Tab-separated table of C-alpha atoms in Angstrom:
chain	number	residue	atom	x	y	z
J	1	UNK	CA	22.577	14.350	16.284
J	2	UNK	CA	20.674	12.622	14.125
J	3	UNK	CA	20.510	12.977	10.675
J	4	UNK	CA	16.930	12.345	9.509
J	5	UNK	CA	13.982	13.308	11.506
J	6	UNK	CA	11.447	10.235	12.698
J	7	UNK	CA	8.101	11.062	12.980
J	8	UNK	CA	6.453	10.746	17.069
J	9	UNK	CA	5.245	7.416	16.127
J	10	UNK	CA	8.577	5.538	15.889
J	11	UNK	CA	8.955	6.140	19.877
J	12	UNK	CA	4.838	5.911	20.652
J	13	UNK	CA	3.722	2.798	21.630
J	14	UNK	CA	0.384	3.418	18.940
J	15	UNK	CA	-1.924	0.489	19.895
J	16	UNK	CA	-2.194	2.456	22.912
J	17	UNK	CA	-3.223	5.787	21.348
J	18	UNK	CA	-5.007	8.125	21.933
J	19	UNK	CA	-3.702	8.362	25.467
J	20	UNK	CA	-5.765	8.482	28.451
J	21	UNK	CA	-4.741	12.002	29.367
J	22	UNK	CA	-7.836	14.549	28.971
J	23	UNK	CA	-8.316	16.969	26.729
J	24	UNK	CA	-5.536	19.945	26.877
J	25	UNK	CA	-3.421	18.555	29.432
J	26	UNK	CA	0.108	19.393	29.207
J	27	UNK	CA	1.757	15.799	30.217
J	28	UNK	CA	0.796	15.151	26.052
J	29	UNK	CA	2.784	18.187	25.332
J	30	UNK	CA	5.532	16.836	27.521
J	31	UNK	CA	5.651	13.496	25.943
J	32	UNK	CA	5.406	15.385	22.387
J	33	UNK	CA	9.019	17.515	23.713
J	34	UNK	CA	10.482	14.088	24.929
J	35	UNK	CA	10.016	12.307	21.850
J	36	UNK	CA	11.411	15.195	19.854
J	37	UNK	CA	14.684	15.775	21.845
J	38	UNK	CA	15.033	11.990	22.009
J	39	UNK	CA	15.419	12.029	18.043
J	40	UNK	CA	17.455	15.182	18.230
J	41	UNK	CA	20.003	13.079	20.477
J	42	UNK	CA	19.833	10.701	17.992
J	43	UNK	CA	19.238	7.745	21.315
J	44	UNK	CA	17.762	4.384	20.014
J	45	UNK	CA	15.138	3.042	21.641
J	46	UNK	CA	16.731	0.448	23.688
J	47	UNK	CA	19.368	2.660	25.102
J	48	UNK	CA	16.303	4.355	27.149
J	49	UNK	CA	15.055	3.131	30.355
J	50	UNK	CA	11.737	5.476	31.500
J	51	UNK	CA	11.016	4.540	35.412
J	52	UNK	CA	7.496	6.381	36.523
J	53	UNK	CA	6.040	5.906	39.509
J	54	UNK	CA	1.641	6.133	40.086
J	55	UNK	CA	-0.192	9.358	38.738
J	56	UNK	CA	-1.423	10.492	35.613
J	57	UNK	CA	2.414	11.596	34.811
J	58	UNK	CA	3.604	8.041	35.489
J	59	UNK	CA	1.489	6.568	32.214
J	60	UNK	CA	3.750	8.225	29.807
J	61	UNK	CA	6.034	5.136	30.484
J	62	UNK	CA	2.927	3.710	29.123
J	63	UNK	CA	3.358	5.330	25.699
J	64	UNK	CA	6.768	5.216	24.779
J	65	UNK	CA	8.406	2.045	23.151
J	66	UNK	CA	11.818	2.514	25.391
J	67	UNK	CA	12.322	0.169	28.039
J	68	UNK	CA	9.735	0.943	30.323
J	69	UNK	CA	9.092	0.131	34.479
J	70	UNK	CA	5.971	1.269	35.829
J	71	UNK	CA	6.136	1.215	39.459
J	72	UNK	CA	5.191	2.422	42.366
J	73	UNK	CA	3.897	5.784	43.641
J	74	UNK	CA	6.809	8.069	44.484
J	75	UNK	CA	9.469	5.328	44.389
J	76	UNK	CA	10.603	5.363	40.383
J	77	UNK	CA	13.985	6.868	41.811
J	78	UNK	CA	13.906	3.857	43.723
J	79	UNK	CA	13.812	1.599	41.241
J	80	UNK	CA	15.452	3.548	38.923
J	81	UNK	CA	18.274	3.794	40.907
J	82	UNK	CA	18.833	0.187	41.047
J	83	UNK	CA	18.044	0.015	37.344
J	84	UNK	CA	20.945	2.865	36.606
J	85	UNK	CA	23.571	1.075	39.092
J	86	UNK	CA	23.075	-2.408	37.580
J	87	UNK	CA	23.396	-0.887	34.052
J	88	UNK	CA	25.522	2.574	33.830
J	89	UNK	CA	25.142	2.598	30.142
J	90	UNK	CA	21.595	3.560	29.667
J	91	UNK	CA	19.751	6.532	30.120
J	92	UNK	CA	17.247	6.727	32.633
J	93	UNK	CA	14.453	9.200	32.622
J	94	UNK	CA	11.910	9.617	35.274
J	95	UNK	CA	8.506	11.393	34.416
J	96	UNK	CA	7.328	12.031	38.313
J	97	UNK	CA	4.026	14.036	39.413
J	98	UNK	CA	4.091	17.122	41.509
J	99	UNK	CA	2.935	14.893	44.135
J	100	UNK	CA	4.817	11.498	43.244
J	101	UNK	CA	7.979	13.495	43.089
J	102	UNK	CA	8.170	15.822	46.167
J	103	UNK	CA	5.325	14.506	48.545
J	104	UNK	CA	4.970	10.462	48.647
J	105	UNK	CA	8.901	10.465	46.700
J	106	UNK	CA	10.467	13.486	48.598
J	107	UNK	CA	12.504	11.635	50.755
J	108	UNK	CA	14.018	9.312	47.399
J	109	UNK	CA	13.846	12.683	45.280
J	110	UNK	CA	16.577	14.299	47.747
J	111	UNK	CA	18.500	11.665	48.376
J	112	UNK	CA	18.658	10.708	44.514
J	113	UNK	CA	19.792	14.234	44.159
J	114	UNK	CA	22.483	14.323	46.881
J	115	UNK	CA	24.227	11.087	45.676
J	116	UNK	CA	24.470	12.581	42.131
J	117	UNK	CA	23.291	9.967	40.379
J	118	UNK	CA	22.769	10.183	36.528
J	119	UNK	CA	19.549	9.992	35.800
J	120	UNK	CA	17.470	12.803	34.346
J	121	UNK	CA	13.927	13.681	36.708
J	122	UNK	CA	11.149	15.307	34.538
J	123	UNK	CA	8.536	16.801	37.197
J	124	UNK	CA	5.555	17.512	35.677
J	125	UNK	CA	4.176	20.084	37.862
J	126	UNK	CA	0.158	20.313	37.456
J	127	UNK	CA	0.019	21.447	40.919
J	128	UNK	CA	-2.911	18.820	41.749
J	129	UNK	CA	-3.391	15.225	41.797
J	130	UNK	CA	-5.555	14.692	39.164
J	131	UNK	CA	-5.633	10.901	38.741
J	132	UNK	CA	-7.497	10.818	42.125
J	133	UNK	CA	-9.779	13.500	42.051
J	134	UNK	CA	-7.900	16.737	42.652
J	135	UNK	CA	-6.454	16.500	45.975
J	136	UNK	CA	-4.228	19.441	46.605
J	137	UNK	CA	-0.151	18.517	46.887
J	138	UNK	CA	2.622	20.231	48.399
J	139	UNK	CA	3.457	22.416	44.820
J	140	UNK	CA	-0.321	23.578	44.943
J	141	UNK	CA	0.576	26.459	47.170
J	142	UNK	CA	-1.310	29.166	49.281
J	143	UNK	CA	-5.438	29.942	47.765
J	144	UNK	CA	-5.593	27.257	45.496
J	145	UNK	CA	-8.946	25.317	45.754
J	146	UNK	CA	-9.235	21.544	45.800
J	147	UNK	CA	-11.363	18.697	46.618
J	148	UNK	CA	-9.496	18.474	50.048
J	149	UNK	CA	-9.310	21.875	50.099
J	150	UNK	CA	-12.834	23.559	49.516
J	151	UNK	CA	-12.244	26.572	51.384
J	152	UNK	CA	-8.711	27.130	49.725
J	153	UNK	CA	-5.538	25.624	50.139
J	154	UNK	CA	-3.467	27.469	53.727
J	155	UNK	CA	-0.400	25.263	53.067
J	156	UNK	CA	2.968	27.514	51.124
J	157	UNK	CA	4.515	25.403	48.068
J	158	UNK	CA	7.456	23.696	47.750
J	159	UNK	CA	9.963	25.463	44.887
J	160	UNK	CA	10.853	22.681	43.052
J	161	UNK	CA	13.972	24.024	41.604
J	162	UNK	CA	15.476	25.398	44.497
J	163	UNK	CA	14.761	22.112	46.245
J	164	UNK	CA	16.863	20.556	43.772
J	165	UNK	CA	19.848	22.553	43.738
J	166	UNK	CA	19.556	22.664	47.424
J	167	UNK	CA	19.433	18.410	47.311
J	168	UNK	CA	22.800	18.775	45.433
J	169	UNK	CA	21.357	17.697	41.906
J	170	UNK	CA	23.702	19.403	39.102
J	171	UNK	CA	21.148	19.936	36.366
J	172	UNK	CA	18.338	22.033	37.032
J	173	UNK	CA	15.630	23.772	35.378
J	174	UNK	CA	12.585	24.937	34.541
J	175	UNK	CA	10.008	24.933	31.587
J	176	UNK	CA	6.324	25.145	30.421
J	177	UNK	CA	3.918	23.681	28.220
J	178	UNK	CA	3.826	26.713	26.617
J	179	UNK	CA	7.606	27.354	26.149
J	180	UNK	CA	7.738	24.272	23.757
J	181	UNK	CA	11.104	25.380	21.580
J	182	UNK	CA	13.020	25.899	24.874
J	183	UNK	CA	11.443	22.746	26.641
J	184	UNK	CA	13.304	20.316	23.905
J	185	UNK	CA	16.496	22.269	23.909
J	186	UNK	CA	15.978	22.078	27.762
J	187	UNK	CA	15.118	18.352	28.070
J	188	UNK	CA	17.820	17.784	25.732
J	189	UNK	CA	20.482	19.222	28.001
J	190	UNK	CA	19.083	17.209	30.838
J	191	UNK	CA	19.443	14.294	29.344
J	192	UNK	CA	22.803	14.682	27.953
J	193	UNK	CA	23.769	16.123	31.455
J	194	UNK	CA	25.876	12.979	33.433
J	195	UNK	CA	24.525	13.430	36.561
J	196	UNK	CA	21.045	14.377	38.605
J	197	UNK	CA	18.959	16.188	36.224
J	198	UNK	CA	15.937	17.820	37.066
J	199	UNK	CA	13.126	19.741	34.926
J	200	UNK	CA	10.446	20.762	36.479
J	201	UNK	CA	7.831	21.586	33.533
J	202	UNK	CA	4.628	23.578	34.597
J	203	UNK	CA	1.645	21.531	32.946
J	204	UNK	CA	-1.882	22.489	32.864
J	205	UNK	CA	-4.491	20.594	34.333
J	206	UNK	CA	-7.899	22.076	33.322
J	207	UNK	CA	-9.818	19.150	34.257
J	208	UNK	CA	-9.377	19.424	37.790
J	209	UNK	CA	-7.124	22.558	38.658
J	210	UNK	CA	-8.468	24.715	36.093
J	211	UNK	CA	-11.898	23.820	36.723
J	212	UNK	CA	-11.847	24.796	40.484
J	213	UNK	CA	-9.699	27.530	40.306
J	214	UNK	CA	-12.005	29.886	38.415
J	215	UNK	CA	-12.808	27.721	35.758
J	216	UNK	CA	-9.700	27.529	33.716
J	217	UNK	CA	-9.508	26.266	30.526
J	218	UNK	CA	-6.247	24.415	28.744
J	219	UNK	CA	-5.718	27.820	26.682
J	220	UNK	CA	-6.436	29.901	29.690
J	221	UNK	CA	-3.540	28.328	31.137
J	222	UNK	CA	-1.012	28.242	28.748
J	223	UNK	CA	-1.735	31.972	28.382
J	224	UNK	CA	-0.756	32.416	32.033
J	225	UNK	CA	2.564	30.494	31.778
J	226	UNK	CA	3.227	32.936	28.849
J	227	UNK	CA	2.649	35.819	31.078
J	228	UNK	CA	3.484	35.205	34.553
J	229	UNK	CA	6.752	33.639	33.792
J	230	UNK	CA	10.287	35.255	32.775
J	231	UNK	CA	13.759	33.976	31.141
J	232	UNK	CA	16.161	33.510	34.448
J	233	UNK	CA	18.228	36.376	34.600
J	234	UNK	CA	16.475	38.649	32.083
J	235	UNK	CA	16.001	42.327	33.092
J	236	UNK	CA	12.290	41.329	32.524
J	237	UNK	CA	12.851	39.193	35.552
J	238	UNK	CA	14.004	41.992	37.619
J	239	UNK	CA	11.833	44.522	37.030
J	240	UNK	CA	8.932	41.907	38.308
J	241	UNK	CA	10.103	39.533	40.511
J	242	UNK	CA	6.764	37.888	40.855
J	243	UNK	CA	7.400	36.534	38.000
J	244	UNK	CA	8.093	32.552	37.685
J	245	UNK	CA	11.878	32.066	36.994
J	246	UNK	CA	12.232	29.919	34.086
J	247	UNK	CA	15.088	28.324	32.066
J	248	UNK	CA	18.126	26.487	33.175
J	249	UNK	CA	19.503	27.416	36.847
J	250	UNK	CA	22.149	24.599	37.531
J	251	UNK	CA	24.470	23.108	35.217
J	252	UNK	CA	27.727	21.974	36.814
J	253	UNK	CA	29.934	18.989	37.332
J	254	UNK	CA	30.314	16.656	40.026
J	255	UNK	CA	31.718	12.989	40.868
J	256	UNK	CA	28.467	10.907	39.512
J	257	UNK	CA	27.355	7.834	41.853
J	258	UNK	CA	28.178	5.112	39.694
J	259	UNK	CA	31.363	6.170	38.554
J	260	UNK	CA	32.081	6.488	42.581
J	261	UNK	CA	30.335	3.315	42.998
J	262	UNK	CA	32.882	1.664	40.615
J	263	UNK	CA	36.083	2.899	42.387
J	264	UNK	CA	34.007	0.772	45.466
J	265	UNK	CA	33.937	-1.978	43.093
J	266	UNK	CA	37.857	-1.560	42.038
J	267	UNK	CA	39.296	-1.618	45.839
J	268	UNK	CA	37.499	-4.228	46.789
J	269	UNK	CA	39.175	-5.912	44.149
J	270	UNK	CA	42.276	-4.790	44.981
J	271	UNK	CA	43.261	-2.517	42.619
J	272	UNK	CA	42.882	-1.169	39.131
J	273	UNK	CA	45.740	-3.058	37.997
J	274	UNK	CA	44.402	-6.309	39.528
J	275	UNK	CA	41.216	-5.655	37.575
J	276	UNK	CA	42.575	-4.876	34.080
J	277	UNK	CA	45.199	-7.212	34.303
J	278	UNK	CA	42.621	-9.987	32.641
J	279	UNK	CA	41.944	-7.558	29.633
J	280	UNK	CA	45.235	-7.073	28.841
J	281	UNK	CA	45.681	-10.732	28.720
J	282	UNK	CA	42.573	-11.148	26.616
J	283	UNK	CA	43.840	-8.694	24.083
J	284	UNK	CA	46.940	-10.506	23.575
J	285	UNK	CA	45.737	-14.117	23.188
J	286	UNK	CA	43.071	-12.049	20.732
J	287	UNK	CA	46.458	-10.307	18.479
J	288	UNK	CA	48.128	-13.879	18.810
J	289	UNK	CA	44.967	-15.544	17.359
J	290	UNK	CA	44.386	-13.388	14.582
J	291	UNK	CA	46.817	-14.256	11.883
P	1	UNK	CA	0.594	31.746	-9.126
P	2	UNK	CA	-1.424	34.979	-9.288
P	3	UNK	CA	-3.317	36.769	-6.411
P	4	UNK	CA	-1.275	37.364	-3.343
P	5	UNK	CA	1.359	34.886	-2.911
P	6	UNK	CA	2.703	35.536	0.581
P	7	UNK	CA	6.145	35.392	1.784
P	8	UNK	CA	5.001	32.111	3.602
P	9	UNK	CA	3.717	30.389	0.763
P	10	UNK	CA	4.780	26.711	-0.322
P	11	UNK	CA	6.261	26.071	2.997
P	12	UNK	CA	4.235	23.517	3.547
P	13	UNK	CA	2.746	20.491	1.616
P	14	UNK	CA	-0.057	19.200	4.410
P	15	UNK	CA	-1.131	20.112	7.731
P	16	UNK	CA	-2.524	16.370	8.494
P	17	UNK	CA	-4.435	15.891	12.043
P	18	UNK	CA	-4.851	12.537	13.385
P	19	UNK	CA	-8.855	12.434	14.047
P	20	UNK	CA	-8.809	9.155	15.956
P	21	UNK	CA	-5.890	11.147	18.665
P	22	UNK	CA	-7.200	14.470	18.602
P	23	UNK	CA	-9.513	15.779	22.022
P	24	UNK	CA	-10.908	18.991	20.502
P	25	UNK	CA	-8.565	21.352	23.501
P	26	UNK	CA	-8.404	24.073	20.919
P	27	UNK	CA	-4.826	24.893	21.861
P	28	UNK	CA	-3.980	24.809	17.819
P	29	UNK	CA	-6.517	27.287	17.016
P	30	UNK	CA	-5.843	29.583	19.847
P	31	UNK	CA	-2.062	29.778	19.581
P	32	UNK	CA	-1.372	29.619	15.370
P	33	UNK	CA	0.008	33.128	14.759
P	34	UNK	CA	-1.082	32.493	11.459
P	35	UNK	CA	-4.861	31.761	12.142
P	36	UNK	CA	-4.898	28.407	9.587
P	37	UNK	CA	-7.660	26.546	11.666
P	38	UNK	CA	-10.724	26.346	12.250
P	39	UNK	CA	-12.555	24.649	14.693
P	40	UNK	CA	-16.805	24.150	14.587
P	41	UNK	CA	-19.155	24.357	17.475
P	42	UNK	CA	-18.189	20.348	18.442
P	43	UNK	CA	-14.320	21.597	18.807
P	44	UNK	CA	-13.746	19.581	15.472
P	45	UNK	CA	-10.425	20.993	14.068
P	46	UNK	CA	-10.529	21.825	9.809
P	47	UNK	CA	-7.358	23.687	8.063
P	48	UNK	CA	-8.959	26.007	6.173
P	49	UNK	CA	-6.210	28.029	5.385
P	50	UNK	CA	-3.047	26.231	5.257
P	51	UNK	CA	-1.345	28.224	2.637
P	52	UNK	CA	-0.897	30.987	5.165
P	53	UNK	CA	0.894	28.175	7.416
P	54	UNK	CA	4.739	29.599	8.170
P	55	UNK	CA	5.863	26.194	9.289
P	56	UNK	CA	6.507	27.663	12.919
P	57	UNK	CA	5.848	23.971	14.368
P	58	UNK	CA	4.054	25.854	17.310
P	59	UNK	CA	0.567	23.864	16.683
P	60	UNK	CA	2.830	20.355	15.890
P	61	UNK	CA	4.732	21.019	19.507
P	62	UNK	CA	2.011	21.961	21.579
P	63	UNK	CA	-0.277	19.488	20.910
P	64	UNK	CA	-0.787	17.524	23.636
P	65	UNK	CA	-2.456	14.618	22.191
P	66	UNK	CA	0.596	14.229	19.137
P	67	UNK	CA	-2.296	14.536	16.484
P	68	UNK	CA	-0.759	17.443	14.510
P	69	UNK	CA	1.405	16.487	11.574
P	70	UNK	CA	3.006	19.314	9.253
P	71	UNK	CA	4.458	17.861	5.973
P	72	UNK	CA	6.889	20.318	4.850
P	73	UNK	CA	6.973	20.633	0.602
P	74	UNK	CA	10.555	19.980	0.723
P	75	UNK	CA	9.733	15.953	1.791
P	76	UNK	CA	10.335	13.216	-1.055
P	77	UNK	CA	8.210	11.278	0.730
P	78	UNK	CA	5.194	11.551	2.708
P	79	UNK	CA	5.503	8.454	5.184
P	80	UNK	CA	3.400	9.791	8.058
P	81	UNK	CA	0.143	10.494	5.446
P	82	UNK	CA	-0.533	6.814	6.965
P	83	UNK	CA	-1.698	8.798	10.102
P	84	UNK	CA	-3.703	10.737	8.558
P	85	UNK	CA	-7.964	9.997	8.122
């Protein structure tokens, strides 16, 4: 871990401050979590690759001074995916939308998932499409009102986390805005995690779900996540079981898709010993130059 | 020194907040358990009372638009007072 703390602005992009995100919405408070367990892994900038796809989640790739692909709506796995393959080494991190991740990306989010590849999936779940007007998407669930939905929503809600685990990704959890402490230490894990990580964090949207759904403000909400969610696993959690499971639900190990990928790479080239064969000759024309 | 010094006291140097970033949500004076802001009838956020601050970091972290900056008295040097107004 790092030794000295950076202040948010060493990873911030600040000619682009304030950000475009309105007041009291909790992708800001997401981006505040990133940049804090991004110092607490001690990463360097360049080390980071942040893939988003089209929403008002996707602009945090805006923000941050990693290297950044802004791309297209619900295919950042896509690209990132290529991005990861071409260059094991660095971290990918995917902020997706509710709707960018499991409605226009569901097909690339599962598939991502099932091939175990290591990149870590932030879902910010505002349960809306807010960039566009506030369009319900498949997380809003049953009675929620929206622009396309003025009599209230009939359609159930995915569950993002059991989704996941049921995809085959090996990291999964789930935060809020309000659960700030335990987002870092969660997003942390995630991105340490080698494999498919995914965190679905519950962010308010008072602009457009708060203000149809009986006029919710950005406080309002965070209140709720405080009181209509539960540690997963706590007695607290079964005593009320209506309760939104949060904290971390999958954390295993599995064969990851690159390191797979390169045993592809190693019989094509017939063998591991065929392919380190050259770096054990390197080494000793190295020793025999040195003196 | 003198009236009431509180177990919380000298935690922290500054509470600065970044004017030009800062969208008036409120969410730092409804959630400090401490009560250390203030906010006027525009939404515009004053720290009236940040001796009672106890450094929590709940106001810093939940601010969504990154405009909270706690300065802890501990710091040799203050380099974020640059985002400060």
């Amino acid at each position: 871990m790092s030794e000295t703390k950076k202040p948010a602005g060493y990873y911030l992009r600040e000619r682009f401050m304030p950000h475009l995100w309105c007041a009291g919405c909790g992708h800001g408070t997401v981006l505040n979590g990133l940049v804090r367990s991004v110092d607490e892994l001690g990463l360097k900038k360049r080390e980071i690759v942040m893939v988003s796809g089209i929403g008002c989640s996707a602009r945090m790739a805006g923000y941050l001074d990693f290297h950044t692909l802004h791309t297209l709506h619900g295919r950042a796995l896509a690209f990132a995916t290529g991005v990861k393959l071409s260059r094991p080494e660095l971290k990918i991190i995917c902020p997706l939308g509710d709707g960018d991740a499991l409605a226009i990306g569901g097909n690339h989010f599962i598939h991502a998932a099932r091939r175990n590849i290591d990149i870590t999936v932030l879902i910010l779940n505002n349960r809306i499409y807010g960039m566009t007007g506030g369009q319900y998407s498949p997380l809003s669930g049953c009675g929620i009102d929206a622009t396309t939905a003025p009599y209230s929503s009939i359609d159930e809600a995915f569950d993002a986390v059991r989704l996941a685990t049921a995809s085959g990704a090996t990291f999964v959890a789930r935060t809020t805005t309000f659960h700030v402490h335990q987002m870092q230490q969660i997003l942390t894990q995630a991105i340490q995690h080698k494999g498919f990580s995914v965190v679905e964090v519950l962010s308010q949207c008072p602009t457009h779900f708060g203000r149809k759904n009986g006029g919710l403000e950005a406080v309002d909400m965070l209140k709720g996540y405080q009181q209509n969610t539960a540690p997963v696993g706590s007695k607290k959690l079964e005593n009320s079981p209506d309760l939104i499971p949060v904290g971390v639900f999958v954390d295993e190990e599995r064969a990851e898709y690159c390191d797979r990928y390169q045993g592809v790479i190693d019989r094509a080239q017939g063998g591991a010993a065929a392919r380190t064969a050259p770096v054990g000759q390197g080494g000793a024309a190295a020793q025999g130059g040195a003196p | 020194m003198g009236t009431k010094v509180s177990k919380s006291k000298n935690l922290i140097d500054s509470i600065l907040i970044n004017r030009e970033w800062c969208k008036r949500c409120g969410i730092c004076v409804a959630f400090c358990p401490k009560d250390v802001f203030e906010e006027d009838e525009e939404g515009t956020v004053s720290v009236p009372r940040p001796e009672d601050c106890i450094y929590c970091e709940l106001c810093e972290r939940l601010c969504p638009d990154l405009a909270i900056t706690l300065v802890p008295k501990s710091q040799p040097e203050t380099q974020t007072a640059g985002d400060a107004s």
